[in-house]
mmCIF file of C-alpha atoms in Angstrom:
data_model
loop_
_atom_site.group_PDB
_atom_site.id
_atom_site.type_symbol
_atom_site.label_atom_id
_atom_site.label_comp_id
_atom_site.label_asym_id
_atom_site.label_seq_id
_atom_site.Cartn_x
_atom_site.Cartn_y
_atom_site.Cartn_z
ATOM 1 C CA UNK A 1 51.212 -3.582 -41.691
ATOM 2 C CA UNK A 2 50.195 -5.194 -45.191
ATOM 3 C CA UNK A 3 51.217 -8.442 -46.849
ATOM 4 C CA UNK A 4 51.444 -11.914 -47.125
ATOM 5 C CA UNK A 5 53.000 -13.693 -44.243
ATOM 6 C CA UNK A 6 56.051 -16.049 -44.830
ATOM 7 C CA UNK A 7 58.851 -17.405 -43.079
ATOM 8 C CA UNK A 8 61.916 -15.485 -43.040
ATOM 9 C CA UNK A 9 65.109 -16.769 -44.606
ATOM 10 C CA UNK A 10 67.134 -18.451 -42.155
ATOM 11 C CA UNK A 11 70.013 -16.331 -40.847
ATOM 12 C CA UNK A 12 73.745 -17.111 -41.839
ATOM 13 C CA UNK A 13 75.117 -19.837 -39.339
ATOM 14 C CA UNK A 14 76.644 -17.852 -35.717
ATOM 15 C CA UNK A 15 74.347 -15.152 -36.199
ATOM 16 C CA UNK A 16 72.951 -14.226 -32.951
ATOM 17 C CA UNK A 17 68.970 -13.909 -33.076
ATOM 18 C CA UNK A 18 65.311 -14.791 -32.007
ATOM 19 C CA UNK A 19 62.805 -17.212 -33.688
ATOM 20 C CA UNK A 20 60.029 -19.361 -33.680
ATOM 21 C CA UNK A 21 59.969 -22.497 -35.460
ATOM 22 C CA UNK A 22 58.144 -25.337 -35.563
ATOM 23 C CA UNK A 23 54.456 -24.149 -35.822
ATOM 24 C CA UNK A 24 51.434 -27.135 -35.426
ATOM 25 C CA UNK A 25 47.971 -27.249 -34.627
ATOM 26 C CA UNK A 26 46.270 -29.698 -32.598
ATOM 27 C CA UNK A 27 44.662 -32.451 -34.362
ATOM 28 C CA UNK A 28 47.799 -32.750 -37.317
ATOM 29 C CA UNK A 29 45.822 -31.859 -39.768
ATOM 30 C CA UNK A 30 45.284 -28.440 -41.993
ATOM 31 C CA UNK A 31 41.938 -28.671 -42.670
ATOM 32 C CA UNK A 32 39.958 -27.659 -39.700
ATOM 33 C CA UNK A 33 35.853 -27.520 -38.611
ATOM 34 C CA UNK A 34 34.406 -24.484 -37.734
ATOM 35 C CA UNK A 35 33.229 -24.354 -34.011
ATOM 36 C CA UNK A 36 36.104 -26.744 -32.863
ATOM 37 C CA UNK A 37 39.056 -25.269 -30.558
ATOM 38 C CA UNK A 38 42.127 -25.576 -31.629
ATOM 39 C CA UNK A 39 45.598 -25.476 -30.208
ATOM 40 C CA UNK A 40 48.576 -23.657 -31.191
ATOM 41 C CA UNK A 41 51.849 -24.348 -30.198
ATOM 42 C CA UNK A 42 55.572 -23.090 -31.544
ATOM 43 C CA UNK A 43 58.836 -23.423 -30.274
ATOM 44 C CA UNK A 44 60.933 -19.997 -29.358
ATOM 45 C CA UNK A 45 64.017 -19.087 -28.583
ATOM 46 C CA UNK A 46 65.221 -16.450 -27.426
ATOM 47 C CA UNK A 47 68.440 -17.224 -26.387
ATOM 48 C CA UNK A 48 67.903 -16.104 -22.424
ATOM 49 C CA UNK A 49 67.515 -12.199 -23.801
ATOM 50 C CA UNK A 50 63.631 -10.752 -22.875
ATOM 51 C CA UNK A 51 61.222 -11.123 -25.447
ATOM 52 C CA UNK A 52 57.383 -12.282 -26.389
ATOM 53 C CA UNK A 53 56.425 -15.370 -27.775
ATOM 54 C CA UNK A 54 53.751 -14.209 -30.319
ATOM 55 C CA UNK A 55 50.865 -16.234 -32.513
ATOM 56 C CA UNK A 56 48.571 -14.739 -34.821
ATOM 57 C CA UNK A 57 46.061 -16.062 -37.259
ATOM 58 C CA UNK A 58 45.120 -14.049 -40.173
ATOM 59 C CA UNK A 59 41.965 -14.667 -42.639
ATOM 60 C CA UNK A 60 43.359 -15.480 -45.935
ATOM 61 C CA UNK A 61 46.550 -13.440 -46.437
ATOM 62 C CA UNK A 62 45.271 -10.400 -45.659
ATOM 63 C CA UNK A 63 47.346 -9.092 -42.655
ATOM 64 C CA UNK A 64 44.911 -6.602 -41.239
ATOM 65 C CA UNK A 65 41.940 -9.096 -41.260
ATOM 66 C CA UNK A 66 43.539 -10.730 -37.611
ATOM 67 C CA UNK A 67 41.075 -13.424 -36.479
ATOM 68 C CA UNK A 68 43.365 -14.322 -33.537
ATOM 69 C CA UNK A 69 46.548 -12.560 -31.554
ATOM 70 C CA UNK A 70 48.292 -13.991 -28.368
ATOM 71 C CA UNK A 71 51.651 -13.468 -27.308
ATOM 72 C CA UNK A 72 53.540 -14.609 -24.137
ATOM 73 C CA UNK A 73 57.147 -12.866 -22.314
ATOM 74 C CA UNK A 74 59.903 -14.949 -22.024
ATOM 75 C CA UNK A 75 63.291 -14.993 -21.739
ATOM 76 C CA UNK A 76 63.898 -19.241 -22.119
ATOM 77 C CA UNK A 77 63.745 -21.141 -24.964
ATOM 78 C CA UNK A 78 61.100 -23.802 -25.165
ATOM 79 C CA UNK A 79 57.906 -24.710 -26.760
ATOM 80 C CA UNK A 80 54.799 -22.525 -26.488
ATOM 81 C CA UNK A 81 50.594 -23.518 -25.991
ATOM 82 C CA UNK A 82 48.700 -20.529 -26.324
ATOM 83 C CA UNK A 83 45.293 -20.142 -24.905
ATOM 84 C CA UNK A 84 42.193 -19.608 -24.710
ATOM 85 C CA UNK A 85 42.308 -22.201 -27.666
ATOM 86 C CA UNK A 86 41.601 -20.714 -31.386
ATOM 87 C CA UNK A 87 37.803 -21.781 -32.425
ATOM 88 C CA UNK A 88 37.280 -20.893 -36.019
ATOM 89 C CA UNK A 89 33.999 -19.487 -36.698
ATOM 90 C CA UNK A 90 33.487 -18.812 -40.049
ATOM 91 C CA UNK A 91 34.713 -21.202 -43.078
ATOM 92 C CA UNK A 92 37.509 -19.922 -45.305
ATOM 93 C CA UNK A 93 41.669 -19.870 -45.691
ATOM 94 C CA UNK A 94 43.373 -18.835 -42.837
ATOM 95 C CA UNK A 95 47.084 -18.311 -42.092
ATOM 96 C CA UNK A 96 48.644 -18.903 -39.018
ATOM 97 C CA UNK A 97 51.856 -17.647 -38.056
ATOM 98 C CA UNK A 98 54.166 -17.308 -35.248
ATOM 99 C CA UNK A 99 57.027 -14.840 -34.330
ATOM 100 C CA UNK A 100 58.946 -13.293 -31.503
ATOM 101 C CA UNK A 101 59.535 -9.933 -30.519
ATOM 102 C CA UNK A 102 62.794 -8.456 -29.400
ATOM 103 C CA UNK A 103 62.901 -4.889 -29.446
ATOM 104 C CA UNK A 104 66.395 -4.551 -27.543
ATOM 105 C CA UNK A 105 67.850 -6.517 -29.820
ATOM 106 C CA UNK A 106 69.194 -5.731 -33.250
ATOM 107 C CA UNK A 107 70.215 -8.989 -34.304
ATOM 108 C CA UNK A 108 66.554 -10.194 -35.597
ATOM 109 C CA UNK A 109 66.737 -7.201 -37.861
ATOM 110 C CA UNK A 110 66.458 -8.176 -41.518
ATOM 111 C CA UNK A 111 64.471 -11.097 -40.403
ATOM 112 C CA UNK A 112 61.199 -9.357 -39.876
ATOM 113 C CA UNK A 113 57.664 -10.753 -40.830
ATOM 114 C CA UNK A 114 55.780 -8.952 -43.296
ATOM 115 C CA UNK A 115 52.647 -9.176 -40.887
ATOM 116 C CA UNK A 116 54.435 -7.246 -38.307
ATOM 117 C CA UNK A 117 56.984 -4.703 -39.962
ATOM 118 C CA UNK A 118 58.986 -4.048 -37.050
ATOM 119 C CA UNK A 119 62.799 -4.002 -36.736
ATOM 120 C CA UNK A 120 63.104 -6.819 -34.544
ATOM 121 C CA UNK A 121 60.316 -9.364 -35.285
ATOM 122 C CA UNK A 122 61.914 -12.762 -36.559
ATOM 123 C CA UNK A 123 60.111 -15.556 -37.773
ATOM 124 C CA UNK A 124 62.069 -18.821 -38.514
ATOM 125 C CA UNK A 125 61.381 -21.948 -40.583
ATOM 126 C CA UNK A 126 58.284 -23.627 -40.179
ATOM 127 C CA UNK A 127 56.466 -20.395 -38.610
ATOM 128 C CA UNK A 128 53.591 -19.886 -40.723
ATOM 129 C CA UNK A 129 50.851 -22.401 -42.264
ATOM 130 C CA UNK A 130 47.934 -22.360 -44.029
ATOM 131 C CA UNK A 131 44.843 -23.920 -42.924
ATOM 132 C CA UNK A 132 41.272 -24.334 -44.503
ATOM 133 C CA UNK A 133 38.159 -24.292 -41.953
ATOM 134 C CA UNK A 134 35.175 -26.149 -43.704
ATOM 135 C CA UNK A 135 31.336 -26.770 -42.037
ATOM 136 C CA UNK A 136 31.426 -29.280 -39.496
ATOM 137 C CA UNK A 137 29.753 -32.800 -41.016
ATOM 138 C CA UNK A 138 26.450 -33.026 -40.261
ATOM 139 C CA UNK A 139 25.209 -36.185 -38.301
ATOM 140 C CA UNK A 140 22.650 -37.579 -36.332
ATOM 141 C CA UNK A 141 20.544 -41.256 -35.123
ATOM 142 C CA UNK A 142 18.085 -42.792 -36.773
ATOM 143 C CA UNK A 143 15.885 -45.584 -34.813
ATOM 144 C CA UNK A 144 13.867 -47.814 -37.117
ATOM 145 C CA UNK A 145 10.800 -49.228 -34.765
ATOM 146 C CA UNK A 146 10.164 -51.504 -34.274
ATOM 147 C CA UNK A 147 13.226 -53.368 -34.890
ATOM 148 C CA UNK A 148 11.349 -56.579 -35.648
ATOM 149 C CA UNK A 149 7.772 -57.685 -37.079
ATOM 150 C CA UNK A 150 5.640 -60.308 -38.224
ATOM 151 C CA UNK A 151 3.565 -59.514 -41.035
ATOM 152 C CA UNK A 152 1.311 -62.045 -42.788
ATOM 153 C CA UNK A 153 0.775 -62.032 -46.691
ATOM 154 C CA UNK A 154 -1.445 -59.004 -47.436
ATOM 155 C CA UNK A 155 -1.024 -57.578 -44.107
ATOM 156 C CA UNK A 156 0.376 -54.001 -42.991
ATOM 157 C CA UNK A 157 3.068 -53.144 -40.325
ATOM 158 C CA UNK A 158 3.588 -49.296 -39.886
ATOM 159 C CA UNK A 159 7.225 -48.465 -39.358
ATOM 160 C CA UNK A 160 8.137 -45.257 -37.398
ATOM 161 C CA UNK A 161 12.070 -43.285 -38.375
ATOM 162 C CA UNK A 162 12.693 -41.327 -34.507
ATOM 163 C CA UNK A 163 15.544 -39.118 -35.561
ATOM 164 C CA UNK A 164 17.752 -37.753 -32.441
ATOM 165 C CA UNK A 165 20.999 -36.164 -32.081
ATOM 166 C CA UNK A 166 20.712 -33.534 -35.100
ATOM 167 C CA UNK A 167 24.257 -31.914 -35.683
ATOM 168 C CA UNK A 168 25.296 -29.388 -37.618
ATOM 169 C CA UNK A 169 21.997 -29.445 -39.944
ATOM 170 C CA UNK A 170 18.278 -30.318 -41.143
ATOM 171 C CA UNK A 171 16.939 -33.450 -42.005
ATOM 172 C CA UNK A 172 15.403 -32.913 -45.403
ATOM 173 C CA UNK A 173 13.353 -36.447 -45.551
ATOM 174 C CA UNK A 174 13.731 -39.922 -44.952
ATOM 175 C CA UNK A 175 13.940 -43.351 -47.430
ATOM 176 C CA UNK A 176 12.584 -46.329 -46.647
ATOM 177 C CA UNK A 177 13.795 -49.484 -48.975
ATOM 178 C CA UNK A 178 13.591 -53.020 -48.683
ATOM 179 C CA UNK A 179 16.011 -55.288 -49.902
ATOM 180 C CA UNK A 180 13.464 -58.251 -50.897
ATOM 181 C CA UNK A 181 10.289 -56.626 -52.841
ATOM 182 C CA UNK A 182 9.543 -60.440 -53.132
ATOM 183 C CA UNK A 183 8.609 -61.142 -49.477
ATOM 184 C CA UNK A 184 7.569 -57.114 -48.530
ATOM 185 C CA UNK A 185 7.141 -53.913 -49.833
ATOM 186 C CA UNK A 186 6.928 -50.607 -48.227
ATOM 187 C CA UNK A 187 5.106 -47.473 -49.010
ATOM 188 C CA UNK A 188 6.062 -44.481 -48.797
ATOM 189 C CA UNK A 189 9.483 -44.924 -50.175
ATOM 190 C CA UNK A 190 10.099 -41.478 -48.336
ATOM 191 C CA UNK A 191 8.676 -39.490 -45.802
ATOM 192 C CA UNK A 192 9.531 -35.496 -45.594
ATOM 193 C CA UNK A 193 8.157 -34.619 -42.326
ATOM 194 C CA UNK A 194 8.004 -35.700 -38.720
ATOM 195 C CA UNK A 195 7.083 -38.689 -37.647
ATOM 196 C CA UNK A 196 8.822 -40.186 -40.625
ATOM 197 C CA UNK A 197 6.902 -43.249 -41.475
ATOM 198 C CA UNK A 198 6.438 -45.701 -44.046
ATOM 199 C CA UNK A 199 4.047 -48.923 -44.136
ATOM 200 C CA UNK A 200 5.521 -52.553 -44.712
ATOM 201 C CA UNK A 201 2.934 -55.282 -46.605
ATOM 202 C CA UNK A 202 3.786 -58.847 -46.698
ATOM 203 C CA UNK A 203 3.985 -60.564 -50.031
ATOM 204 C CA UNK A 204 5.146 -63.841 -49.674
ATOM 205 C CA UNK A 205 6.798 -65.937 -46.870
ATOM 206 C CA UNK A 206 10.412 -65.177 -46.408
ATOM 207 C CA UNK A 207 12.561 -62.546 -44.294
ATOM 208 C CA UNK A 208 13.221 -58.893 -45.725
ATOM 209 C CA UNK A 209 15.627 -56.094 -44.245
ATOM 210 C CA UNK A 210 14.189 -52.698 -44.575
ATOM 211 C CA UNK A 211 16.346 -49.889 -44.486
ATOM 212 C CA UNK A 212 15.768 -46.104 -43.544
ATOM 213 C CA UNK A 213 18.280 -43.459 -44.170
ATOM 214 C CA UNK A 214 18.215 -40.058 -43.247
ATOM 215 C CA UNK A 215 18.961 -37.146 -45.537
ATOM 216 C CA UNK A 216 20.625 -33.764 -44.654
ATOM 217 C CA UNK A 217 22.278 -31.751 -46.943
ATOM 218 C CA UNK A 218 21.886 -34.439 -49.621
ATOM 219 C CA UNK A 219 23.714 -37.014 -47.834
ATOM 220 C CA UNK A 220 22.987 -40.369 -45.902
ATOM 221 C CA UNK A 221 23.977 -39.054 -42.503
ATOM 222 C CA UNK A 222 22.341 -41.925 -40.458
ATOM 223 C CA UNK A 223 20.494 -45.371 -40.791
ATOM 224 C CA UNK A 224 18.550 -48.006 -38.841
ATOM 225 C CA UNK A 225 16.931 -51.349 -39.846
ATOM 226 C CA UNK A 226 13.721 -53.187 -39.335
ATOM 227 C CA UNK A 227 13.624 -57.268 -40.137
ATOM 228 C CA UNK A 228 10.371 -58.008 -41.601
ATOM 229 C CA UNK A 229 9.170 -62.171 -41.081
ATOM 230 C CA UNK A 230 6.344 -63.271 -43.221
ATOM 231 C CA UNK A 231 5.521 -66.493 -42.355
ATOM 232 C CA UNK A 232 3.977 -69.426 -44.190
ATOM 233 C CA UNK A 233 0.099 -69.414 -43.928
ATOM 234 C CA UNK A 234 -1.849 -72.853 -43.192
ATOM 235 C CA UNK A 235 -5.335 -74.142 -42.598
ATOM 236 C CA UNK A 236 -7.334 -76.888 -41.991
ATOM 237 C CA UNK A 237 -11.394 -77.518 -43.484
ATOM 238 C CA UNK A 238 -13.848 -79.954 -42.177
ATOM 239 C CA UNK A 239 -17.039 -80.206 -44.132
ATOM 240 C CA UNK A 240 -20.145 -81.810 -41.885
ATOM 241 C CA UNK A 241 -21.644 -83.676 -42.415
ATOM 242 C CA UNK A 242 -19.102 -86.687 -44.034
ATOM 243 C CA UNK A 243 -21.256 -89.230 -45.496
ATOM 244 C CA UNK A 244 -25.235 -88.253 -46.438
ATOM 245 C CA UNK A 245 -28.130 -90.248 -47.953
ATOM 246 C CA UNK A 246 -30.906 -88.953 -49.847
ATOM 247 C CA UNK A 247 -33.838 -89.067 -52.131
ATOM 248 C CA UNK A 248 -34.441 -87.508 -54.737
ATOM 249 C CA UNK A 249 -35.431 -84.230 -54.181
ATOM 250 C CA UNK A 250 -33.848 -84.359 -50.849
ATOM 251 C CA UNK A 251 -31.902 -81.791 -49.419
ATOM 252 C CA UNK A 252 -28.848 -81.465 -46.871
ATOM 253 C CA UNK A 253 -26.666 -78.196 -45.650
ATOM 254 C CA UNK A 254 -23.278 -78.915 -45.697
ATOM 255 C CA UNK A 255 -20.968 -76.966 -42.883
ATOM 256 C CA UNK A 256 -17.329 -75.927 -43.767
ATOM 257 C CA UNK A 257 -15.126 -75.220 -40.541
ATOM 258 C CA UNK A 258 -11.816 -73.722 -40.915
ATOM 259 C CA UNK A 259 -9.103 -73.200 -38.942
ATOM 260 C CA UNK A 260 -6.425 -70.931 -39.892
ATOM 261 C CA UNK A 261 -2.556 -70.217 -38.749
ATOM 262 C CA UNK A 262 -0.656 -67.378 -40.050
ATOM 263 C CA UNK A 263 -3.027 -66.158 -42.708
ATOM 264 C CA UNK A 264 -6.511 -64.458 -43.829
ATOM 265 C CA UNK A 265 -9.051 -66.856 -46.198
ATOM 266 C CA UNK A 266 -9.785 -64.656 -49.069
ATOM 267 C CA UNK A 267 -13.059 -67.368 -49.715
ATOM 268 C CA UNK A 268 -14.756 -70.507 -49.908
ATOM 269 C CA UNK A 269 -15.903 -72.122 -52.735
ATOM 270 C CA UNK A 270 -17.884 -75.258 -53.206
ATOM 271 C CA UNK A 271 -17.655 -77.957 -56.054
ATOM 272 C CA UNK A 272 -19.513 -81.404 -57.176
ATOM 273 C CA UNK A 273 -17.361 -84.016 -59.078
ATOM 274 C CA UNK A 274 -20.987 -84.831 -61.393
ATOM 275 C CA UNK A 275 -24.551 -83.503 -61.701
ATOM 276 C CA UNK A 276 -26.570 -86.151 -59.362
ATOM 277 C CA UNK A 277 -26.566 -83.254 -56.942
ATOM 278 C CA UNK A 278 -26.963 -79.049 -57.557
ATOM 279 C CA UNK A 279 -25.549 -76.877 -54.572
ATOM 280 C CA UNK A 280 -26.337 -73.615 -53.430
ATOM 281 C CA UNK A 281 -24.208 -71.393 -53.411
ATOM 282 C CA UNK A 282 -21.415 -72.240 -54.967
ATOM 283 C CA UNK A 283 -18.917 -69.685 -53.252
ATOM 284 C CA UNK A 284 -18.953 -67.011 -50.091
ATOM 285 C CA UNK A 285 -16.374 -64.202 -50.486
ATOM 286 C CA UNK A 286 -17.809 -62.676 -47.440
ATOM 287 C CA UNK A 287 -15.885 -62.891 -43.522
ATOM 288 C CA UNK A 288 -16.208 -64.171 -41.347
ATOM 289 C CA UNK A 289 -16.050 -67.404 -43.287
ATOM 290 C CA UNK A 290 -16.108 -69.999 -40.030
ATOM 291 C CA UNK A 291 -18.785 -71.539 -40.538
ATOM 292 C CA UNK A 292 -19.692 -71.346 -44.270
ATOM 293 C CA UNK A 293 -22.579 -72.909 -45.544
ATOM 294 C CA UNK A 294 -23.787 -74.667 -48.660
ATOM 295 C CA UNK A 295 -26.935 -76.920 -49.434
ATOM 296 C CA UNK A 296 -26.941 -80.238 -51.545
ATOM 297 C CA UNK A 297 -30.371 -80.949 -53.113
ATOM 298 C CA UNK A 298 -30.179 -84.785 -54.907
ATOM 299 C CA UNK A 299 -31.485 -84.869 -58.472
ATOM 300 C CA UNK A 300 -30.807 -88.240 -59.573
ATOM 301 C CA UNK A 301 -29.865 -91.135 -58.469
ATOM 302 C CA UNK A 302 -26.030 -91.923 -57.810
ATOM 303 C CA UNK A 303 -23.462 -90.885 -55.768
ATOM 304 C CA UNK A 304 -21.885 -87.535 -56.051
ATOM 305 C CA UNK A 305 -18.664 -86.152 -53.846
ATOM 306 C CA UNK A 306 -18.882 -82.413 -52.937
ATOM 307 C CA UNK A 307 -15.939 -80.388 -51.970
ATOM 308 C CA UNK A 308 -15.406 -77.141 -50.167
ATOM 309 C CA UNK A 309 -11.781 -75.486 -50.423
ATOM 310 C CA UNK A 310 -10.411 -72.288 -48.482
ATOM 311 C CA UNK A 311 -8.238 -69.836 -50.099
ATOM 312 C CA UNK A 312 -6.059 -67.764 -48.340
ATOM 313 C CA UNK A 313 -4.398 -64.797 -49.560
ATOM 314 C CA UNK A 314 -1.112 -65.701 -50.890
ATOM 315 C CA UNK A 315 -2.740 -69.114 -53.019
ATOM 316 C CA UNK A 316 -2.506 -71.739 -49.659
ATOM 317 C CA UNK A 317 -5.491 -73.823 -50.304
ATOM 318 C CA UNK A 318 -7.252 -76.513 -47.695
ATOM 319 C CA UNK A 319 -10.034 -79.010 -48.792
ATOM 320 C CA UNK A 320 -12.495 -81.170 -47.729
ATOM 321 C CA UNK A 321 -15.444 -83.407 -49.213
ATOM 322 C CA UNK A 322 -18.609 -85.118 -48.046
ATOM 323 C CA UNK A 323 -19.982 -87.670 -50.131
ATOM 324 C CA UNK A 324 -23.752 -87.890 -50.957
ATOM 325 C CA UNK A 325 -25.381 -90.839 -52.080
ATOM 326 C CA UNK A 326 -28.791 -90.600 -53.641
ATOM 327 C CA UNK A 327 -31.117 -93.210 -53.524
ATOM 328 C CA UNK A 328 -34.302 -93.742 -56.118
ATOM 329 C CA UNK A 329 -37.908 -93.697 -55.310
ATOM 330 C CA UNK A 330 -39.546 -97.258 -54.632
ATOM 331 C CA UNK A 331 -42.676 -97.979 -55.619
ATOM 332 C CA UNK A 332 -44.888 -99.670 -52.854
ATOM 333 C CA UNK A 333 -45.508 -103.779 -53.401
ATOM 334 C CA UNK A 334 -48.785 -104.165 -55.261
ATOM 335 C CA UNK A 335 -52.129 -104.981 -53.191
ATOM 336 C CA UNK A 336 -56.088 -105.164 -53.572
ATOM 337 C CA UNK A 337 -59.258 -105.286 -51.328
ATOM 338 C CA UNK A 338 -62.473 -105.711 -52.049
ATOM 339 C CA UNK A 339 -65.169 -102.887 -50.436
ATOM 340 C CA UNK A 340 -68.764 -103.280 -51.089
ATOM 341 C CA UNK A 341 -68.235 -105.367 -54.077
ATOM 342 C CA UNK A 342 -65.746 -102.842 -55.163
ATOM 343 C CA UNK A 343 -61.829 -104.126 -56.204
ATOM 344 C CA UNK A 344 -59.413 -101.251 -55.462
ATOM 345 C CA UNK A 345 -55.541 -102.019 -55.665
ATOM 346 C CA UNK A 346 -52.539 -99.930 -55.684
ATOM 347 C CA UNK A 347 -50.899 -102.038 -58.810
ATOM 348 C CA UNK A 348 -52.246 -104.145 -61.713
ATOM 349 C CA UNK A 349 -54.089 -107.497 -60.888
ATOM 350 C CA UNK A 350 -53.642 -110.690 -62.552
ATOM 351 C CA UNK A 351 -56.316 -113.445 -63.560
ATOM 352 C CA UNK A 352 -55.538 -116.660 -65.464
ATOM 353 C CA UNK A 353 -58.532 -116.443 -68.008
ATOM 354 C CA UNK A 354 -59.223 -120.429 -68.823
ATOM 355 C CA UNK A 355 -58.887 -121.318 -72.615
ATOM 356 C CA UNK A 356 -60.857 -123.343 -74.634
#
């Protein structure tokens, strides 16, 4: 048998014959999924004479390329389910068609199916369609962990993709994006092998959404999320001690004490508002940073107000300031004695020398 299927023409009304007519597939639709069963189902009749109810699928139009063939005897009219189901295994056009069969009876002649070139196979309206079978979609679940973080400014939080349920293709690599570069970043922006992983940084204090997506065939086929909180960093400094007094010449350490919530200090630095005192050093880059030290040495006399400030990372700044208050050198009250007829004095001595 060769050629293209298609309904035959409808007899001429009172015409005594067979048919099928009515021809669907399960689901309503004509384009099918490989792998997935499908039902077929026709209505015959053949007017209480015997007969089979037959369905065939064909690839393309090529009749001897049959992909499926069921048939059924009956002698009632009624609608027809064939099974085992028909599960499509290769993509492509297909054509699916339905007929009876009923060889002791002449009146289905001239109504034959090309597909089956018998005298007595009849095929009414509606008894053949075409379908096309396409790939099935690929799919799959993504889990972004975890699913929420704190990171502070300049710190890292490693994010981990765990892909599951991987239909009908590969995952080629997974993105990583977040949807406020202002607050955090991430890096990689994609990872092509598993674990799939990316690493978030804080940059300022906010709340940013970062997105992975997994790739398979070129499409997004499944995504998960990850809120990222960077919170606002604060501290507090005390510099010891508050008030000092000294000489010239004197010296006094000076103790900075921090205390820090939801950052990193970056350093310390030190500062005098005048030059009545020198201080060394002037800075320490160096953690741990509680305490940090600096020493005043007085050079003249005055008052001078020094101040130590924390940085963290990010800009947040805390201060604090000790005054120092140098005093001059005072010279001893002036005195004399007399040893052994000697005079010795500490200061100048004074005689009224009598005139005249």
């Amino acid at each position: 048998a060769g050629g293209t299927p298609t309904p035959s023409p409808t007899p001429p009304p009172g015409t005594d014959y067979v048919n099928c007519t009515n021809l669907t597939v399960s689901g309503g639709s004509t384009t099918l999924i490989r792998g997935n069963n499908y039902t077929l189902n026709a209505y015959y009749q053949p007017l209480g004479r015997p007969g089979y109810r037959i369905m065939k699928v064909i690839r393309g139009t090529n009749c001897s390329d049959n992909v499926y063939s069921r048939s059924v005897e009956s002698d009632r009219a009624g609608y027809q389910s064939f099974t085992p189901d028909w599960t499509p295994t290769a993509i492509g056009t297909y054509t699916i068609y339905c007929l009876t069969s009923a060889t002791a009876y002449a009146s289905c002649e001239g109504y034959t199916n090309s597909c089956d070139n018998t005298d007595y196979a009849c095929a009414g309206p509606n008894a053949n369609m075409t379908v096309n079978v396409i790939n099935p979609t690929p799919s799959c679940t993504l889990s972004l962990t975890p699913a929420t973080a704190t990171v502070l400014i300049g710190g890292t939080r490693v994010l981990t993709a765990g892909l599951s349920n991987i239909q009908n293709g590969t995952v080629s690599n997974v993105t990583f994006t977040s949807n406020s570069t202002s607050v955090a970043t991430v890096n990689p922006a994609a990872d092509t092998s598993s674990p799939y992983r990316t690493t978030a940084t804080g940059v300022a204090p906010g709340t940013a959404t970062i997105t992975a997506r997994a790739i398979m065939n070129g499409v997004v086929r499944c995504t998960d999320t990850t809120v990222i909180t960077v919170p606002t960093p604060s501290c507090t400094l005390s510099l010891t001690p508050a008030t000092k007094t000294l000489a010239i010449g004197g010296t006094q350490v000076l103790t900075a004490t921090t205390s820090v919530s939801n950052g990193t200090i970056s350093r310390i630095d030190f500062t005098k508002n005048n030059s009545n005192v020198n201080i060394s050093p002037a800075s320490d880059t160096t953690s741990p940073f509680s305490p940090t030290t600096t020493t005043a040495t007085a050079v003249t006399a005055g008052t001078a107000i020094v101040t130590a400030r924390a940085t963290l990372s990010g800009g947040v700044t805390c201060p604090d300031t000790s005054t120092i208050t140098i005093t001059p050198v005072v010279p001893l009250s002036p005195w004399w004695q007399v040893v052994d007829g000697d005079v010795q004095t500490n200061g100048d001595l004074y005689l009224s020398v009598p005139t005249g």
